[in-house]
Backbone as a chain_set.jsonl record, in Angstrom:
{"seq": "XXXXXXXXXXXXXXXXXXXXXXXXXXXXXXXXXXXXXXXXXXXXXXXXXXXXXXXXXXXXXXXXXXXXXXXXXXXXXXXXXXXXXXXXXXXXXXXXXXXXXXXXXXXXXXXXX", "coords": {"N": [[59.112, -356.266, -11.538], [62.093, -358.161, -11.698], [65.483, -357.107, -12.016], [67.922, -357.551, -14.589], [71.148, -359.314, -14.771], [73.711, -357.251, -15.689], [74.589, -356.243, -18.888], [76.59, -356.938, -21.986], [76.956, -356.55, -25.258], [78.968, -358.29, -28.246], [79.581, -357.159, -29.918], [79.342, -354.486, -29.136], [81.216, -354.662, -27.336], [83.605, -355.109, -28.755], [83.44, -352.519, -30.253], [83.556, -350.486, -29.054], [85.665, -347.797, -27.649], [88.819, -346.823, -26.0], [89.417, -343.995, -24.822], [90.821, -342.317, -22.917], [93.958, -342.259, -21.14], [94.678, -343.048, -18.683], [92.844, -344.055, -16.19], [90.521, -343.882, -13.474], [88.99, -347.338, -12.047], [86.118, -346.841, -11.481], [85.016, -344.727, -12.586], [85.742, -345.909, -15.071], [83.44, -347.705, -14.964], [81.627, -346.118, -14.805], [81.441, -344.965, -17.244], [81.041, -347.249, -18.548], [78.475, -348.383, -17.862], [76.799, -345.805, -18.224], [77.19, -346.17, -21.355], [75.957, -348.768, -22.059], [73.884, -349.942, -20.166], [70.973, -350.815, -20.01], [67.28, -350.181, -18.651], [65.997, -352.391, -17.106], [67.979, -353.484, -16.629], [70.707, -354.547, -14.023], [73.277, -352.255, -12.457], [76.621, -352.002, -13.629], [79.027, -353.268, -11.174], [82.124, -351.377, -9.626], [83.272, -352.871, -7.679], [82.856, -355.854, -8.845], [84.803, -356.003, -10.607], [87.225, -354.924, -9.554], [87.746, -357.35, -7.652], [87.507, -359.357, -9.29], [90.54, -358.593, -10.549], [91.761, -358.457, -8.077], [91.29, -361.729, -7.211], [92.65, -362.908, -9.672], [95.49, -362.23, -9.209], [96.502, -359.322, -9.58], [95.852, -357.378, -8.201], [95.596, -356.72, -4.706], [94.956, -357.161, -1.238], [96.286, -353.996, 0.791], [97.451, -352.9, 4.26], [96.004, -351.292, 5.02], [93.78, -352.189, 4.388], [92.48, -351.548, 1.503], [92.416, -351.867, -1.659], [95.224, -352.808, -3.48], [97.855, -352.414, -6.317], [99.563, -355.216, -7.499], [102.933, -356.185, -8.164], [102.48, -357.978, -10.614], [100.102, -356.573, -11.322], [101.062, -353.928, -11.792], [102.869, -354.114, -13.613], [100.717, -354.792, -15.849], [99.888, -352.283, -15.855], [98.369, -351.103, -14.265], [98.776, -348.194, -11.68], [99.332, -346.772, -8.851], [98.195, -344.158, -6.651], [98.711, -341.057, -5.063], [97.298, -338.338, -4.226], [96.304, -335.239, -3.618], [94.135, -332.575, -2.922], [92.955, -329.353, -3.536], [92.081, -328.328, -1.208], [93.93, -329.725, 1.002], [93.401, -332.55, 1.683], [93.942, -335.711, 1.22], [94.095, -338.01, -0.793], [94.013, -341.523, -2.266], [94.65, -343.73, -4.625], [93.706, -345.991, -7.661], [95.307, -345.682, -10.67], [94.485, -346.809, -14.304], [95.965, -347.435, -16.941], [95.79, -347.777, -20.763], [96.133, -350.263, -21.619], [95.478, -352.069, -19.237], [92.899, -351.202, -19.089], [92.108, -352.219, -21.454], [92.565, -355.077, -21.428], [90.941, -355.579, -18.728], [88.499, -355.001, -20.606], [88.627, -357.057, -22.333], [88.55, -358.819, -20.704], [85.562, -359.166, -19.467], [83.872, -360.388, -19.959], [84.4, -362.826, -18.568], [84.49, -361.4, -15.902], [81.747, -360.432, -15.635], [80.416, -362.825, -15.535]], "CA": [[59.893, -357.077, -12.437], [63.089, -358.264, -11.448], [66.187, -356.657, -13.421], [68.85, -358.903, -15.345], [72.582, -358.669, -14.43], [74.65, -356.662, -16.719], [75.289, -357.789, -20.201], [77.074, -355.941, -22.603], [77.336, -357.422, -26.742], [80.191, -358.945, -28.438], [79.737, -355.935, -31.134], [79.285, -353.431, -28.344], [82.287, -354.642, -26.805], [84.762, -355.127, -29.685], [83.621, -350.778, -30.844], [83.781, -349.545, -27.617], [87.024, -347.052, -27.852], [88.85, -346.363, -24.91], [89.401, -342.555, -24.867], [91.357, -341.704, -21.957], [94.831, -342.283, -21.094], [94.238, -343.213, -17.294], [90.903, -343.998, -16.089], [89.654, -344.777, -12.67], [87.823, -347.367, -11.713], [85.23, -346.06, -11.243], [85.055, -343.726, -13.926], [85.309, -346.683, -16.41], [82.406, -348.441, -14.769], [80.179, -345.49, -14.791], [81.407, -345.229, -18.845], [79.737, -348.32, -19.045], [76.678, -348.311, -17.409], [76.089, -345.019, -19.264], [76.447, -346.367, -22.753], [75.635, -349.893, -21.998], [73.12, -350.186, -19.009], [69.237, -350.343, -20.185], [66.483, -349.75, -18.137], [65.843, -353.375, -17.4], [69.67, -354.244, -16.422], [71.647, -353.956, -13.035], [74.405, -351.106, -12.697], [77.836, -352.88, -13.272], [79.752, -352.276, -10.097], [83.538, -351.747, -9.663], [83.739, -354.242, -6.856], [82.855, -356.785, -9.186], [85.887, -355.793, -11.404], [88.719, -355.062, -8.443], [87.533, -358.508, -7.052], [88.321, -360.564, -10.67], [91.45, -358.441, -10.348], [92.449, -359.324, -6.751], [91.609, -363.336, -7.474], [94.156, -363.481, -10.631], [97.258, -361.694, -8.984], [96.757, -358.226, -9.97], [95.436, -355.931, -6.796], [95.787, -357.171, -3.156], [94.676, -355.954, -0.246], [97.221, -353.92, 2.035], [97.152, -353.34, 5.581], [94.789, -350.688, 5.536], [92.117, -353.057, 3.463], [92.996, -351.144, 0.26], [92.573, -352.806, -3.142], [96.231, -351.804, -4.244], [98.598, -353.315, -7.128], [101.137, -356.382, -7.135], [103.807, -356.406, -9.497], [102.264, -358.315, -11.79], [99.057, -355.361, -11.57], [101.733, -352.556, -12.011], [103.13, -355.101, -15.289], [99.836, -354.467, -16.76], [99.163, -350.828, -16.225], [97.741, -350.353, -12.691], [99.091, -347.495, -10.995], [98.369, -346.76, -7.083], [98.771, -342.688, -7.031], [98.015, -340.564, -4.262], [96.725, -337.022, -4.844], [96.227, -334.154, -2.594], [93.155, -331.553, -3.199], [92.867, -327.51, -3.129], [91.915, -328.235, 0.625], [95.147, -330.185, 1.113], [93.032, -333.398, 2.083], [94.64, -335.94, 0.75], [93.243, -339.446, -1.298], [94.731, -342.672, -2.844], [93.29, -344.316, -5.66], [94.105, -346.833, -8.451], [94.62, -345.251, -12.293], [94.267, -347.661, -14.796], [96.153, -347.532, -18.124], [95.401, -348.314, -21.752], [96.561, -351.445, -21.283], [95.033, -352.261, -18.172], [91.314, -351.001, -19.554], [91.994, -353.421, -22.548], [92.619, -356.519, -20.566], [89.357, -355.311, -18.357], [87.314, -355.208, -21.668], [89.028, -358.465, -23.109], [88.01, -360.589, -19.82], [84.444, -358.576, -19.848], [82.971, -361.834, -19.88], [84.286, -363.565, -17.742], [84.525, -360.911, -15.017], [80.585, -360.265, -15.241], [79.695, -364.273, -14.412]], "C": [[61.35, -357.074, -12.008], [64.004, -357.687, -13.021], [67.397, -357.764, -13.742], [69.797, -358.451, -14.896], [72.966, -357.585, -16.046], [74.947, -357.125, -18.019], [75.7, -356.519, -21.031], [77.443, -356.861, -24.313], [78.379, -357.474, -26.672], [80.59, -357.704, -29.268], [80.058, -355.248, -30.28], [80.24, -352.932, -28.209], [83.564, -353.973, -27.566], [84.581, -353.281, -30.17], [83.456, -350.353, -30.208], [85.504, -349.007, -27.726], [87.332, -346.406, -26.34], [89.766, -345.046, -25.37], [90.469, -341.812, -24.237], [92.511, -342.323, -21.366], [94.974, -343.451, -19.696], [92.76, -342.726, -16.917], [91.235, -344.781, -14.167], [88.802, -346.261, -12.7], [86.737, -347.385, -12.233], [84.513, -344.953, -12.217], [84.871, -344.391, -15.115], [84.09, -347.576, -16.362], [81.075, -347.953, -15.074], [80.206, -344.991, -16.5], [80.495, -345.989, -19.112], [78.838, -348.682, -18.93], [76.063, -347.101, -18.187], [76.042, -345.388, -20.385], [75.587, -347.676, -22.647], [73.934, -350.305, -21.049], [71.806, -349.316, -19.55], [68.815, -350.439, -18.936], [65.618, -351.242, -17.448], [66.9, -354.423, -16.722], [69.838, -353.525, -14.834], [72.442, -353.222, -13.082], [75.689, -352.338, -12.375], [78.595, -352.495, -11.995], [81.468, -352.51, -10.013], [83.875, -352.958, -8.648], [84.251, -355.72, -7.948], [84.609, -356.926, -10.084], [86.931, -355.958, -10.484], [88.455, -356.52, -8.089], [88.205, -359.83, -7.936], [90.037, -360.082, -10.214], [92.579, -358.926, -9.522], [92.503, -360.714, -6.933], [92.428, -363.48, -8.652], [95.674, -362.564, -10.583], [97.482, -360.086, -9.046], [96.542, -357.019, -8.85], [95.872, -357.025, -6.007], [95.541, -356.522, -2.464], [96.165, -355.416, 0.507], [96.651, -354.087, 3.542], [95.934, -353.008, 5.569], [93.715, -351.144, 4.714], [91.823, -352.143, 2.135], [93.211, -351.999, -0.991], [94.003, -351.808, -3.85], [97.536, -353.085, -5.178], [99.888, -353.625, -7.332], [101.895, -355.808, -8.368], [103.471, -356.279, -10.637], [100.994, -356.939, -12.524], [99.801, -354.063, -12.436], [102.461, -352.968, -13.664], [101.934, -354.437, -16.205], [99.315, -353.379, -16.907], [98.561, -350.139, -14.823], [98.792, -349.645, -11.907], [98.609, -347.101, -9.835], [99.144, -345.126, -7.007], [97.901, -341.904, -5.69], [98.079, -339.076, -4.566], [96.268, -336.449, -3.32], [95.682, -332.746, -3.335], [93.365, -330.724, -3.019], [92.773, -327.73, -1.435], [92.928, -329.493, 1.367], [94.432, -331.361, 1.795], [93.726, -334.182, 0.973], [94.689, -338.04, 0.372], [94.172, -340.05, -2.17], [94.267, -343.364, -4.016], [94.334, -344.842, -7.087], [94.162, -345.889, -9.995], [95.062, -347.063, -12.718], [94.65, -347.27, -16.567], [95.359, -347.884, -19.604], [94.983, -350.107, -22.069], [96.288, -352.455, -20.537], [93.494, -352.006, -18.579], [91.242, -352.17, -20.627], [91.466, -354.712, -21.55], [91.569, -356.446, -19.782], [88.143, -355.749, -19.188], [87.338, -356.673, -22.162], [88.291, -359.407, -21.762], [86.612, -360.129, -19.376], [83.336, -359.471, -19.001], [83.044, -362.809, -18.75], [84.085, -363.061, -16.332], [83.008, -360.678, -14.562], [79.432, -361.87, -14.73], [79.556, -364.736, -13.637]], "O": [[61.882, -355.965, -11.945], [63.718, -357.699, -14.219], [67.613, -358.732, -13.013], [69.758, -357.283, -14.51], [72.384, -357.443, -17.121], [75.47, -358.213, -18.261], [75.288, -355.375, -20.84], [78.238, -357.801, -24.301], [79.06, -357.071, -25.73], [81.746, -357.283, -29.303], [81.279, -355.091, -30.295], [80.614, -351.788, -28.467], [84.241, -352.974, -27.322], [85.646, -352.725, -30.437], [82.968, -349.272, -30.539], [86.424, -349.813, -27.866], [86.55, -345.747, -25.654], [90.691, -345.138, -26.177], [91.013, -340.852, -24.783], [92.066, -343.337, -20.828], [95.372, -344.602, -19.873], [91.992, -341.785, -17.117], [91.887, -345.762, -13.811], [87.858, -346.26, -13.49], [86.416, -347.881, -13.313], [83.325, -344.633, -12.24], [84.193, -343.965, -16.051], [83.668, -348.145, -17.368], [80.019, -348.507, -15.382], [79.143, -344.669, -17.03], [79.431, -345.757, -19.687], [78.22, -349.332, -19.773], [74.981, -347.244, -18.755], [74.958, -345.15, -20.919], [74.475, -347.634, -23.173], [73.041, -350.97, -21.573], [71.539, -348.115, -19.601], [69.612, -350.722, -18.041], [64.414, -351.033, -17.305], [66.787, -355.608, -16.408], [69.368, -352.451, -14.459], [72.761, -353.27, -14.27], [75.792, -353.166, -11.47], [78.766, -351.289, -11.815], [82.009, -353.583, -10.277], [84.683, -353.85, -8.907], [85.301, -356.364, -7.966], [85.341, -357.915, -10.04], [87.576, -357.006, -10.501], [89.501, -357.067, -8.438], [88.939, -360.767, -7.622], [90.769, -360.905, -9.663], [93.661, -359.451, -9.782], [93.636, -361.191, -6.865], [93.084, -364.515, -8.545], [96.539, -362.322, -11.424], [98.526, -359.6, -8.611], [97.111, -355.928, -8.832], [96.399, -358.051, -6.438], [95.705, -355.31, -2.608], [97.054, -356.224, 0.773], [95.838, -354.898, 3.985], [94.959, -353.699, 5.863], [92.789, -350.394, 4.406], [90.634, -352.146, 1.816], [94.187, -352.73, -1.163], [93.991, -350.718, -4.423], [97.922, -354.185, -4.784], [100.915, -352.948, -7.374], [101.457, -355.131, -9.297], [103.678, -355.409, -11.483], [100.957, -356.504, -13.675], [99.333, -353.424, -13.378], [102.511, -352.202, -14.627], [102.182, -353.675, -17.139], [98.455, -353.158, -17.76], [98.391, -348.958, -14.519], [99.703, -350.329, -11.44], [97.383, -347.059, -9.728], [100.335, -344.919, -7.238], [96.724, -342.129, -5.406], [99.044, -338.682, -5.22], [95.995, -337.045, -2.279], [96.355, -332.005, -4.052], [94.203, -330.685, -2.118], [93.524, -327.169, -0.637], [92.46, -330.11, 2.324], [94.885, -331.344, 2.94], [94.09, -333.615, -0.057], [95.137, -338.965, 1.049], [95.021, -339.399, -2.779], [93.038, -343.387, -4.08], [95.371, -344.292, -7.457], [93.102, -345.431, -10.422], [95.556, -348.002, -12.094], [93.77, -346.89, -17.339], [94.207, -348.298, -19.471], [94.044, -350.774, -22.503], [96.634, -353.6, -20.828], [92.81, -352.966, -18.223], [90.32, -352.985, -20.588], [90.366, -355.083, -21.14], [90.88, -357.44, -20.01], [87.189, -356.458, -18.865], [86.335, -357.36, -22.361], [87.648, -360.448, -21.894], [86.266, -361.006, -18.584], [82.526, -359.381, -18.078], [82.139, -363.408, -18.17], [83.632, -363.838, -15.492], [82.783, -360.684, -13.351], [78.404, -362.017, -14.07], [78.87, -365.757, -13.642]]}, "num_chains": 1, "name": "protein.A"}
């Protein structure tokens, strides 16, 4: 049996509480496939999300082919933060505000068509 894309209610949506200050990503995708994502459904993936992002102004790629955020991205909450581990290796990665998870949830809809 083939599985359905992603769908998530209008109820779901609107009492879904975002929790966490700064979120990944990644971290908010796999939020939502855990409450949201039956048995039946596709796993939402962050691509699909950075990708809406990048086509209305908000990420861009750099040189190094990096989804990282314009102006207008850093306007709405996207932060580009680089971090350095116990084993002094040393990774890049998008947080994602209150503000920035809203506006995610608010275009929901249109980002999963």
């Amino acid at each position: 049996m083939k599985k359905k894309e992603f769908y998530i209610y209008q109820e779901d949506l609107i009492q879904y509480q975002i929790k966490r200050d700064y979120i990944t990503i990644s971290q908010m995708v796999n939020e939502l496939n855990l409450k949201f994502c039956q048995n039946n459904m596709k796993k939402l993936r962050s691509e699909v999300i950075t990708d809406f992002l990048v086509e209305n102004g908000f990420l861009v790629l750099n040189t190094n082919k990096r989804k990282v955020p314009t102006k207008k991205g850093e306007i709405l909450g996207i932060k580009y933060k680089k971090y350095i581990e116990k084993n002094a290796v040393e990774y890049e990665m998008n947080m994602y505000n209150k503000r920035a998870q809203k506006f995610i949830l608010d275009n929901l809809y249109e980002i999963i068509q």
